[in-house]
PDB file of C-alpha atoms in Angstrom:
ATOM      1  CA  MET A   1     113.717  37.458 -18.518  1.00 38.00           C
ATOM      2  CA  ASP A   2     113.961  33.535 -18.103  1.00 49.00           C
ATOM      3  CA  LYS A   3     117.436  32.592 -16.941  1.00 49.00           C
ATOM      4  CA  PRO A   4     119.124  30.714 -19.055  1.00 52.00           C
ATOM      5  CA  PRO A   5     118.182  26.601 -17.860  1.00 52.00           C
ATOM      6  CA  GLU A   6     122.341  26.023 -16.871  1.00 54.00           C
ATOM      7  CA  THR A   7     121.825  29.504 -14.634  1.00 55.00           C
ATOM      8  CA  ARG A   8     118.835  28.166 -12.939  1.00 70.00           C
ATOM      9  CA  SER A   9     118.752  26.805  -9.276  1.00 85.00           C
ATOM     10  CA  VAL A  10     119.124  22.327  -9.377  1.00 86.00           C
ATOM     11  CA  THR A  11     114.948  22.953  -9.101  1.00 88.00           C
ATOM     12  CA  GLY A  12     114.256  25.247 -11.999  1.00 89.00           C
ATOM     13  CA  ARG A  13     117.050  22.783 -14.071  1.00 91.00           C
ATOM     14  CA  ALA A  14     114.642  19.863 -13.008  1.00 92.00           C
ATOM     15  CA  PHE A  15     111.538  21.711 -14.189  1.00 90.00           C
ATOM     16  CA  ALA A  16     113.494  22.467 -17.513  1.00 92.00           C
ATOM     17  CA  VAL A  17     113.286  18.880 -17.869  1.00 94.00           C
ATOM     18  CA  LEU A  18     110.064  17.862 -16.742  1.00 91.00           C
ATOM     19  CA  ASP A  19     108.983  20.818 -19.313  1.00 90.00           C
ATOM     20  CA  THR A  20     110.541  18.810 -22.776  1.00 91.00           C
ATOM     21  CA  PHE A  21     108.002  16.490 -22.029  1.00 86.00           C
ATOM     22  CA  SER A  22     104.633  17.624 -24.192  1.00 73.00           C
ATOM     23  CA  THR A  23     101.803  15.991 -26.553  1.00 59.00           C
ATOM     24  CA  LYS A  24     104.283  15.947 -29.160  1.00 70.00           C
ATOM     25  CA  TYR A  25     107.115  14.714 -27.076  1.00 80.00           C
ATOM     26  CA  ARG A  26     105.865  12.140 -24.539  1.00 80.00           C
ATOM     27  CA  ARG A  27     108.748   9.816 -24.979  1.00 89.00           C
ATOM     28  CA  GLN A  28     112.458  10.767 -25.175  1.00 93.00           C
ATOM     29  CA  SER A  29     116.028  10.055 -25.213  1.00 95.00           C
ATOM     30  CA  LEU A  30     118.323  11.432 -22.788  1.00 96.00           C
ATOM     31  CA  SER A  31     120.009  13.664 -25.707  1.00 95.00           C
ATOM     32  CA  SER A  32     116.864  15.133 -26.598  1.00 95.00           C
ATOM     33  CA  ILE A  33     115.874  15.901 -23.140  1.00 96.00           C
ATOM     34  CA  ALA A  34     119.195  17.635 -22.580  1.00 95.00           C
ATOM     35  CA  ARG A  35     118.843  19.383 -26.477  1.00 94.00           C
ATOM     36  CA  ARG A  36     115.623  20.807 -25.737  1.00 93.00           C
ATOM     37  CA  ALA A  37     116.288  21.525 -22.422  1.00 92.00           C
ATOM     38  CA  GLY A  38     119.063  23.492 -23.132  1.00 92.00           C
ATOM     39  CA  LEU A  39     121.513  21.413 -20.638  1.00 93.00           C
ATOM     40  CA  PRO A  40     124.554  19.836 -20.811  1.00 94.00           C
ATOM     41  CA  LEU A  41     124.299  16.404 -21.316  1.00 94.00           C
ATOM     42  CA  THR A  42     125.918  15.621 -18.343  1.00 94.00           C
ATOM     43  CA  THR A  43     123.777  17.787 -16.479  1.00 94.00           C
ATOM     44  CA  ALA A  44     120.936  16.711 -17.716  1.00 94.00           C
ATOM     45  CA  HIS A  45     122.381  12.715 -17.302  1.00 95.00           C
ATOM     46  CA  ARG A  46     122.155  13.756 -13.666  1.00 95.00           C
ATOM     47  CA  LEU A  47     118.726  14.951 -13.411  1.00 96.00           C
ATOM     48  CA  VAL A  48     117.174  12.469 -15.069  1.00 96.00           C
ATOM     49  CA  HIS A  49     118.371  10.021 -13.313  1.00 95.00           C
ATOM     50  CA  ASP A  50     117.359  11.788 -10.138  1.00 94.00           C
ATOM     51  CA  LEU A  51     114.013  12.115 -11.505  1.00 95.00           C
ATOM     52  CA  GLU A  52     113.763   8.284 -12.292  1.00 94.00           C
ATOM     53  CA  ARG A  53     114.812   7.805  -8.916  1.00 93.00           C
ATOM     54  CA  GLU A  54     112.033   9.955  -7.644  1.00 91.00           C
ATOM     55  CA  SER A  55     109.598   8.281 -10.399  1.00 90.00           C
ATOM     56  CA  ALA A  56     108.834  11.199 -11.529  1.00 91.00           C
ATOM     57  CA  LEU A  57     110.566   9.934 -14.985  1.00 93.00           C
ATOM     58  CA  VAL A  58     110.324   6.273 -15.785  1.00 92.00           C
ATOM     59  CA  ARG A  59     112.775   4.466 -18.457  1.00 92.00           C
ATOM     60  CA  GLY A  60     111.501   2.132 -20.995  1.00 88.00           C
ATOM     61  CA  ALA A  61     113.401  -1.075 -22.476  1.00 84.00           C
ATOM     62  CA  ASP A  62     114.413   0.756 -25.198  1.00 88.00           C
ATOM     63  CA  GLY A  63     116.004   3.558 -23.328  1.00 92.00           C
ATOM     64  CA  ASP A  64     114.039   6.368 -23.659  1.00 93.00           C
ATOM     65  CA  TYR A  65     112.049   8.038 -20.687  1.00 94.00           C
ATOM     66  CA  GLU A  66     108.849   9.026 -20.084  1.00 91.00           C
ATOM     67  CA  ILE A  67     106.697  11.243 -17.235  1.00 87.00           C
ATOM     68  CA  GLY A  68     106.548   8.948 -14.682  1.00 87.00           C
ATOM     69  CA  ARG A  69     103.687   8.116 -11.481  1.00 79.00           C
ATOM     70  CA  LYS A  70     104.828  10.593  -9.231  1.00 82.00           C
ATOM     71  CA  ILE A  71     103.899  13.129 -11.801  1.00 80.00           C
ATOM     72  CA  TRP A  72     100.483  11.643 -11.728  1.00 70.00           C
ATOM     73  CA  ASP A  73     100.000  11.343  -8.195  1.00 70.00           C
ATOM     74  CA  LEU A  74     100.857  14.838  -7.779  1.00 72.00           C
ATOM     75  CA  GLY A  75      98.765  16.135 -10.984  1.00 64.00           C
ATOM     76  CA  ILE A  76      95.797  14.125 -10.200  1.00 60.00           C
ATOM     77  CA  LEU A  77      95.294  16.291  -7.367  1.00 56.00           C
ATOM     78  CA  ALA A  78      94.157  19.468  -9.065  1.00 49.00           C
ATOM     79  CA  SER A  79      93.780  17.822 -12.743  1.00 57.00           C
ATOM     80  CA  VAL A  80      90.352  17.534 -14.214  1.00 59.00           C
ATOM     81  CA  HIS A  81      90.977  13.432 -14.128  1.00 76.00           C
ATOM     82  CA  ALA A  82      90.112  14.227 -10.353  1.00 76.00           C
ATOM     83  CA  GLU A  83      86.665  15.560 -11.323  1.00 83.00           C
ATOM     84  CA  LEU A  84      86.002  12.558 -14.016  1.00 87.00           C
ATOM     85  CA  ARG A  85      87.066  10.181 -10.905  1.00 88.00           C
ATOM     86  CA  GLU A  86      84.729  11.468  -8.884  1.00 89.00           C
ATOM     87  CA  VAL A  87      81.795  11.719 -11.179  1.00 92.00           C
ATOM     88  CA  ALA A  88      82.333   8.166 -12.278  1.00 94.00           C
ATOM     89  CA  LEU A  89      83.439   6.528  -8.752  1.00 94.00           C
ATOM     90  CA  PRO A  90      79.541   5.795  -8.030  1.00 95.00           C
ATOM     91  CA  TYR A  91      78.636   4.154 -11.202  1.00 96.00           C
ATOM     92  CA  MET A  92      81.772   1.804 -10.807  1.00 96.00           C
ATOM     93  CA  GLU A  93      81.329   0.549  -7.392  1.00 94.00           C
ATOM     94  CA  ASP A  94      77.876  -0.688  -8.454  1.00 94.00           C
ATOM     95  CA  ILE A  95      79.472  -2.842 -11.556  1.00 94.00           C
ATOM     96  CA  TYR A  96      82.465  -3.799  -8.842  1.00 92.00           C
ATOM     97  CA  GLY A  97      79.263  -4.903  -6.551  1.00 89.00           C
ATOM     98  CA  LEU A  98      77.955  -7.253  -9.119  1.00 86.00           C
ATOM     99  CA  GLY A  99      80.870  -9.497  -8.261  1.00 78.00           C
ATOM    100  CA  ASN A 100      83.912  -8.519 -11.000  1.00 69.00           C
ATOM    101  CA  ASP A 101      87.315  -8.773 -10.424  1.00 79.00           C
ATOM    102  CA  ALA A 102      88.011  -5.121 -11.117  1.00 91.00           C
ATOM    103  CA  VAL A 103      86.418  -2.059 -12.679  1.00 94.00           C
ATOM    104  CA  GLN A 104      88.201   0.488 -14.804  1.00 95.00           C
ATOM    105  CA  ILE A 105      87.739   3.735 -16.713  1.00 96.00           C
ATOM    106  CA  ALA A 106      90.156   5.465 -19.061  1.00 94.00           C
ATOM    107  CA  VAL A 107      90.941   7.939 -21.228  1.00 92.00           C
ATOM    108  CA  LEU A 108      92.809   8.230 -24.310  1.00 90.00           C
ATOM    109  CA  ASP A 109      96.807   9.782 -23.355  1.00 84.00           C
ATOM    110  CA  GLY A 110      98.355   9.765 -26.792  1.00 82.00           C
ATOM    111  CA  LEU A 111      99.191   6.257 -28.422  1.00 87.00           C
ATOM    112  CA  ARG A 112      97.999   4.595 -25.082  1.00 89.00           C
ATOM    113  CA  CYS A 113      95.416   4.994 -22.785  1.00 91.00           C
ATOM    114  CA  LEU A 114      95.288   6.374 -19.144  1.00 88.00           C
ATOM    115  CA  ILE A 115      93.848   4.729 -16.674  1.00 90.00           C
ATOM    116  CA  VAL A 116      91.429   6.933 -14.290  1.00 90.00           C
ATOM    117  CA  GLU A 117      90.691   5.237 -11.787  1.00 91.00           C
ATOM    118  CA  ARG A 118      90.412   1.350 -10.899  1.00 92.00           C
ATOM    119  CA  ILE A 119      88.029  -0.566  -8.212  1.00 92.00           C
ATOM    120  CA  ALA A 120      89.812  -3.314  -7.226  1.00 85.00           C
ATOM    121  CA  GLY A 121      89.085  -5.905  -3.726  1.00 68.00           C
ATOM    122  CA  SER A 122      91.205  -8.713  -2.308  1.00 55.00           C
ATOM    123  CA  ARG A 123      89.688 -10.947  -4.315  1.00 53.00           C
ATOM    124  CA  THR A 124      91.002  -9.359  -7.709  1.00 50.00           C
ATOM    125  CA  MET A 125      94.059 -11.250  -9.277  1.00 55.00           C
ATOM    126  CA  SER A 126      96.959  -9.328 -10.436  1.00 56.00           C
ATOM    127  CA  VAL A 127      96.290  -6.921 -13.488  1.00 57.00           C
ATOM    128  CA  GLN A 128      97.979  -3.952 -14.798  1.00 59.00           C
ATOM    129  CA  SER A 129      95.622  -1.090 -14.670  1.00 66.00           C
ATOM    130  CA  ARG A 130      96.325   0.100 -11.403  1.00 75.00           C
ATOM    131  CA  PRO A 131      95.175   4.250 -11.237  1.00 78.00           C
ATOM    132  CA  GLY A 132      97.691   6.037 -13.373  1.00 76.00           C
ATOM    133  CA  ALA A 133      98.971   3.090 -16.159  1.00 81.00           C
ATOM    134  CA  ARG A 134      99.049   3.836 -19.352  1.00 83.00           C
ATOM    135  CA  LEU A 135      97.930   0.796 -21.251  1.00 90.00           C
ATOM    136  CA  PRO A 136      98.565   0.038 -24.835  1.00 93.00           C
ATOM    137  CA  LEU A 137      95.668   0.537 -26.953  1.00 96.00           C
ATOM    138  CA  HIS A 138      95.896  -2.559 -28.626  1.00 96.00           C
ATOM    139  CA  ALA A 139      95.721  -4.761 -26.124  1.00 95.00           C
ATOM    140  CA  SER A 140      93.522  -3.793 -23.507  1.00 95.00           C
ATOM    141  CA  GLY A 141      89.628  -3.667 -23.816  1.00 96.00           C
ATOM    142  CA  VAL A 142      89.685  -0.030 -22.771  1.00 97.00           C
ATOM    143  CA  GLY A 143      92.053   0.872 -25.061  1.00 97.00           C
ATOM    144  CA  LYS A 144      90.727  -1.057 -28.272  1.00 98.00           C
ATOM    145  CA  VAL A 145      87.248   0.747 -27.204  1.00 98.00           C
ATOM    146  CA  LEU A 146      89.043   4.471 -27.638  1.00 97.00           C
ATOM    147  CA  LEU A 147      91.104   3.302 -30.322  1.00 97.00           C
ATOM    148  CA  ALA A 148      88.213   2.276 -32.370  1.00 97.00           C
ATOM    149  CA  TYR A 149      86.718   5.396 -32.267  1.00 96.00           C
ATOM    150  CA  GLY A 150      89.922   7.334 -32.761  1.00 94.00           C
ATOM    151  CA  ASN A 151      90.722   9.319 -35.675  1.00 92.00           C
ATOM    152  CA  HIS A 152      92.381   8.052 -38.716  1.00 92.00           C
ATOM    153  CA  ASP A 153      95.770   9.508 -37.885  1.00 91.00           C
ATOM    154  CA  LEU A 154      95.982   7.837 -33.974  1.00 92.00           C
ATOM    155  CA  HIS A 155      94.934   4.037 -36.136  1.00 93.00           C
ATOM    156  CA  ASP A 156      97.876   4.955 -38.503  1.00 92.00           C
ATOM    157  CA  ALA A 157     100.277   5.572 -35.525  1.00 91.00           C
ATOM    158  CA  VAL A 158      98.913   2.584 -33.366  1.00 93.00           C
ATOM    159  CA  LEU A 159      98.896  -0.058 -36.134  1.00 94.00           C
ATOM    160  CA  THR A 160     102.671   0.864 -37.064  1.00 91.00           C
ATOM    161  CA  SER A 161     103.843  -0.291 -33.462  1.00 87.00           C
ATOM    162  CA  LEU A 162     102.217  -3.084 -32.433  1.00 93.00           C
ATOM    163  CA  GLU A 163     104.082  -4.764 -29.649  1.00 92.00           C
ATOM    164  CA  ARG A 164     103.522  -8.168 -28.399  1.00 94.00           C
ATOM    165  CA  TYR A 165     102.277  -8.913 -24.683  1.00 92.00           C
ATOM    166  CA  THR A 166     101.255 -12.670 -24.785  1.00 94.00           C
ATOM    167  CA  ALA A 167     101.205 -15.021 -27.165  1.00 96.00           C
ATOM    168  CA  GLN A 168      97.249 -13.847 -28.124  1.00 96.00           C
ATOM    169  CA  THR A 169      98.217 -10.440 -28.587  1.00 96.00           C
ATOM    170  CA  ILE A 170      97.013  -8.952 -32.088  1.00 97.00           C
ATOM    171  CA  THR A 171     100.019  -7.805 -33.914  1.00 96.00           C
ATOM    172  CA  ASP A 172      98.825  -8.480 -37.334  1.00 97.00           C
ATOM    173  CA  PRO A 173      97.759  -4.463 -38.572  1.00 96.00           C
ATOM    174  CA  ALA A 174      94.936  -5.735 -40.885  1.00 97.00           C
ATOM    175  CA  LYS A 175      93.539  -8.480 -38.215  1.00 97.00           C
ATOM    176  CA  LEU A 176      93.557  -5.602 -35.862  1.00 97.00           C
ATOM    177  CA  SER A 177      91.651  -3.213 -38.206  1.00 97.00           C
ATOM    178  CA  GLU A 178      88.901  -5.610 -39.083  1.00 97.00           C
ATOM    179  CA  GLN A 179      88.260  -6.506 -35.072  1.00 97.00           C
ATOM    180  CA  LEU A 180      88.352  -2.314 -34.577  1.00 97.00           C
ATOM    181  CA  LYS A 181      85.478  -2.209 -36.798  1.00 97.00           C
ATOM    182  CA  ALA A 182      83.545  -4.864 -34.968  1.00 97.00           C
ATOM    183  CA  VAL A 183      83.961  -3.276 -31.957  1.00 97.00           C
ATOM    184  CA  LYS A 184      82.567   0.308 -33.062  1.00 96.00           C
ATOM    185  CA  SER A 185      79.903  -1.967 -35.062  1.00 96.00           C
ATOM    186  CA  GLN A 186      78.865  -3.724 -31.820  1.00 96.00           C
ATOM    187  CA  GLY A 187      79.788  -1.147 -29.275  1.00 96.00           C
ATOM    188  CA  PHE A 188      82.051  -2.806 -27.043  1.00 97.00           C
ATOM    189  CA  ALA A 189      85.287  -4.833 -27.071  1.00 97.00           C
ATOM    190  CA  ILE A 190      86.446  -7.788 -25.186  1.00 95.00           C
ATOM    191  CA  THR A 191      90.270  -9.504 -24.796  1.00 95.00           C
ATOM    192  CA  ASP A 192      91.628 -12.320 -23.715  1.00 93.00           C
ATOM    193  CA  ALA A 193      94.722 -12.700 -22.432  1.00 92.00           C
ATOM    194  CA  GLU A 194      96.101  -9.924 -25.072  1.00 95.00           C
ATOM    195  CA  LEU A 195      98.139  -7.880 -22.445  1.00 93.00           C
ATOM    196  CA  GLU A 196      98.357 -10.384 -19.560  1.00 90.00           C
ATOM    197  CA  GLU A 197      97.897 -14.145 -19.259  1.00 91.00           C
ATOM    198  CA  GLY A 198      94.705 -15.100 -17.746  1.00 89.00           C
ATOM    199  CA  ALA A 199      93.324 -11.942 -17.281  1.00 90.00           C
ATOM    200  CA  ARG A 200      89.607 -11.300 -19.792  1.00 92.00           C
ATOM    201  CA  SER A 201      88.369  -7.463 -20.390  1.00 93.00           C
ATOM    202  CA  VAL A 202      85.282  -6.098 -21.210  1.00 95.00           C
ATOM    203  CA  ALA A 203      84.742  -2.248 -22.551  1.00 97.00           C
ATOM    204  CA  VAL A 204      82.392   0.338 -23.463  1.00 98.00           C
ATOM    205  CA  PRO A 205      82.480   3.526 -24.678  1.00 97.00           C
ATOM    206  CA  VAL A 206      81.682   6.196 -22.250  1.00 96.00           C
ATOM    207  CA  ARG A 207      80.008   9.665 -24.410  1.00 94.00           C
ATOM    208  CA  GLY A 208      79.990  13.282 -23.610  1.00 89.00           C
ATOM    209  CA  LYS A 209      78.746  16.182 -25.851  1.00 86.00           C
ATOM    210  CA  GLY A 210      77.384  15.174 -29.349  1.00 86.00           C
ATOM    211  CA  GLY A 211      77.920  11.670 -28.866  1.00 89.00           C
ATOM    212  CA  LYS A 212      81.381  11.622 -28.946  1.00 91.00           C
ATOM    213  CA  VAL A 213      83.705   8.796 -27.354  1.00 94.00           C
ATOM    214  CA  ILE A 214      86.031  10.516 -24.401  1.00 93.00           C
ATOM    215  CA  ALA A 215      86.496   7.841 -22.129  1.00 94.00           C
ATOM    216  CA  ALA A 216      85.815   3.816 -21.636  1.00 97.00           C
ATOM    217  CA  LEU A 217      84.536   1.919 -19.138  1.00 97.00           C
ATOM    218  CA  GLY A 218      85.298  -1.735 -18.701  1.00 96.00           C
ATOM    219  CA  VAL A 219      85.678  -4.438 -16.341  1.00 94.00           C
ATOM    220  CA  VAL A 220      89.061  -6.955 -15.788  1.00 91.00           C
ATOM    221  CA  VAL A 221      88.138 -11.074 -14.773  1.00 88.00           C
ATOM    222  CA  PRO A 222      89.667 -14.079 -14.768  1.00 87.00           C
ATOM    223  CA  SER A 223      89.599 -15.793 -18.442  1.00 83.00           C
ATOM    224  CA  SER A 224      88.333 -18.763 -16.850  1.00 79.00           C
ATOM    225  CA  HIS A 225      84.931 -16.530 -16.995  1.00 74.00           C
ATOM    226  CA  THR A 226      83.564 -17.723 -20.206  1.00 71.00           C
ATOM    227  CA  ASP A 227      80.572 -15.637 -20.032  1.00 77.00           C
ATOM    228  CA  ALA A 228      82.590 -12.168 -19.929  1.00 78.00           C
ATOM    229  CA  GLN A 229      80.151 -11.033 -22.538  1.00 85.00           C
ATOM    230  CA  ARG A 230      77.359 -11.234 -20.064  1.00 89.00           C
ATOM    231  CA  MET A 231      78.560  -7.666 -18.885  1.00 92.00           C
ATOM    232  CA  VAL A 232      78.208  -5.765 -21.934  1.00 95.00           C
ATOM    233  CA  PRO A 233      74.637  -5.020 -21.304  1.00 95.00           C
ATOM    234  CA  VAL A 234      75.505  -3.912 -18.199  1.00 95.00           C
ATOM    235  CA  LEU A 235      78.067  -1.635 -18.775  1.00 96.00           C
ATOM    236  CA  GLN A 236      76.307  -0.799 -21.447  1.00 97.00           C
ATOM    237  CA  VAL A 237      73.564   0.858 -19.027  1.00 97.00           C
ATOM    238  CA  THR A 238      75.800   1.957 -16.510  1.00 97.00           C
ATOM    239  CA  SER A 239      78.212   3.874 -19.373  1.00 97.00           C
ATOM    240  CA  ALA A 240      74.637   5.750 -20.487  1.00 97.00           C
ATOM    241  CA  ALA A 241      73.876   6.935 -17.236  1.00 97.00           C
ATOM    242  CA  LEU A 242      77.539   8.247 -16.836  1.00 96.00           C
ATOM    243  CA  SER A 243      77.813   9.888 -19.696  1.00 95.00           C
ATOM    244  CA  ARG A 244      74.198  11.777 -18.721  1.00 95.00           C
ATOM    245  CA  LYS A 245      76.100  13.166 -15.586  1.00 94.00           C
ATOM    246  CA  LEU A 246      79.140  14.286 -16.938  1.00 91.00           C
ATOM    247  CA  VAL A 247      77.699  16.267 -19.557  1.00 91.00           C
ATOM    248  CA  GLU A 248      75.555  17.764 -16.865  1.00 90.00           C
ATOM    249  CA  ALA A 249      78.237  17.962 -14.945  1.00 84.00           C
ATOM    250  CA  GLY A 250      80.350  19.646 -17.911  1.00 81.00           C
ATOM    251  CA  LEU A 251      82.781  17.386 -18.601  1.00 75.00           C
ATOM    252  CA  GLY A 252      81.550  15.966 -21.320  1.00 70.00           C
ATOM    253  CA  VAL A 253      84.507  17.300 -23.871  1.00 68.00           C
ATOM    254  CA  ALA A 254      86.853  15.155 -24.979  1.00 62.00           C
ATOM    255  CA  SER A 255      89.672  17.756 -24.416  1.00 55.00           C
ATOM    256  CA  ARG A 256      88.895  19.037 -21.016  1.00 54.00           C
ATOM    257  CA  LEU A 257      89.935  15.239 -20.051  1.00 59.00           C
ATOM    258  CA  HIS A 258      92.932  14.229 -22.241  1.00 56.00           C
TER     259      HIS A 258
END
């Protein structure tokens, strides 16, 4: 029989805290963590503070906590995401070689998109899409692709909480809904300074078995690049080749990548 959380070692109690996070509980308040871990609030506070200091947890502006980059950095070593990165990397390098500032691939992660890999060099502007970052679906190119091809529950959840990041961020649900229809119809998404000033992104879907969208492939360039749409055909051809390779490698099922 498992020991009660309060009688476990410090390591055991730390894992009890981490175990409270799941696909249903991606963001939690301190009281929620304490309650679900079965720990006194003071004990949970101390453990959460220690985990936050080590980047295993991160505290949002609203005070709630979510899994931090340290867990991502460790988890990716044994995760199926490592396989996705390995298969996708050569294709991403080809796109980067054409002179793009950054190339990234992302998968759906709850109400956000998770950047699985990004290639960027010294010429690259400062952008938020580092590996392990979780970007808003409504304000990023890869995010809009994943949202456009998502189900109704995902749409409803995202459209009720459209946070503004820049003056260009779309926070009108009706306007975003129309844009998502266009993304799905055209097969690509383009954003301009919606997540970060001065950055434009272009993204296309990556498909798995049965044509189901399992990831998004995109580039990030300065907003001064007025011909960003020229990358759409390149991304689409590359995505088609990558999609075939992922299916051949047995990674063409969305549930394996999330």
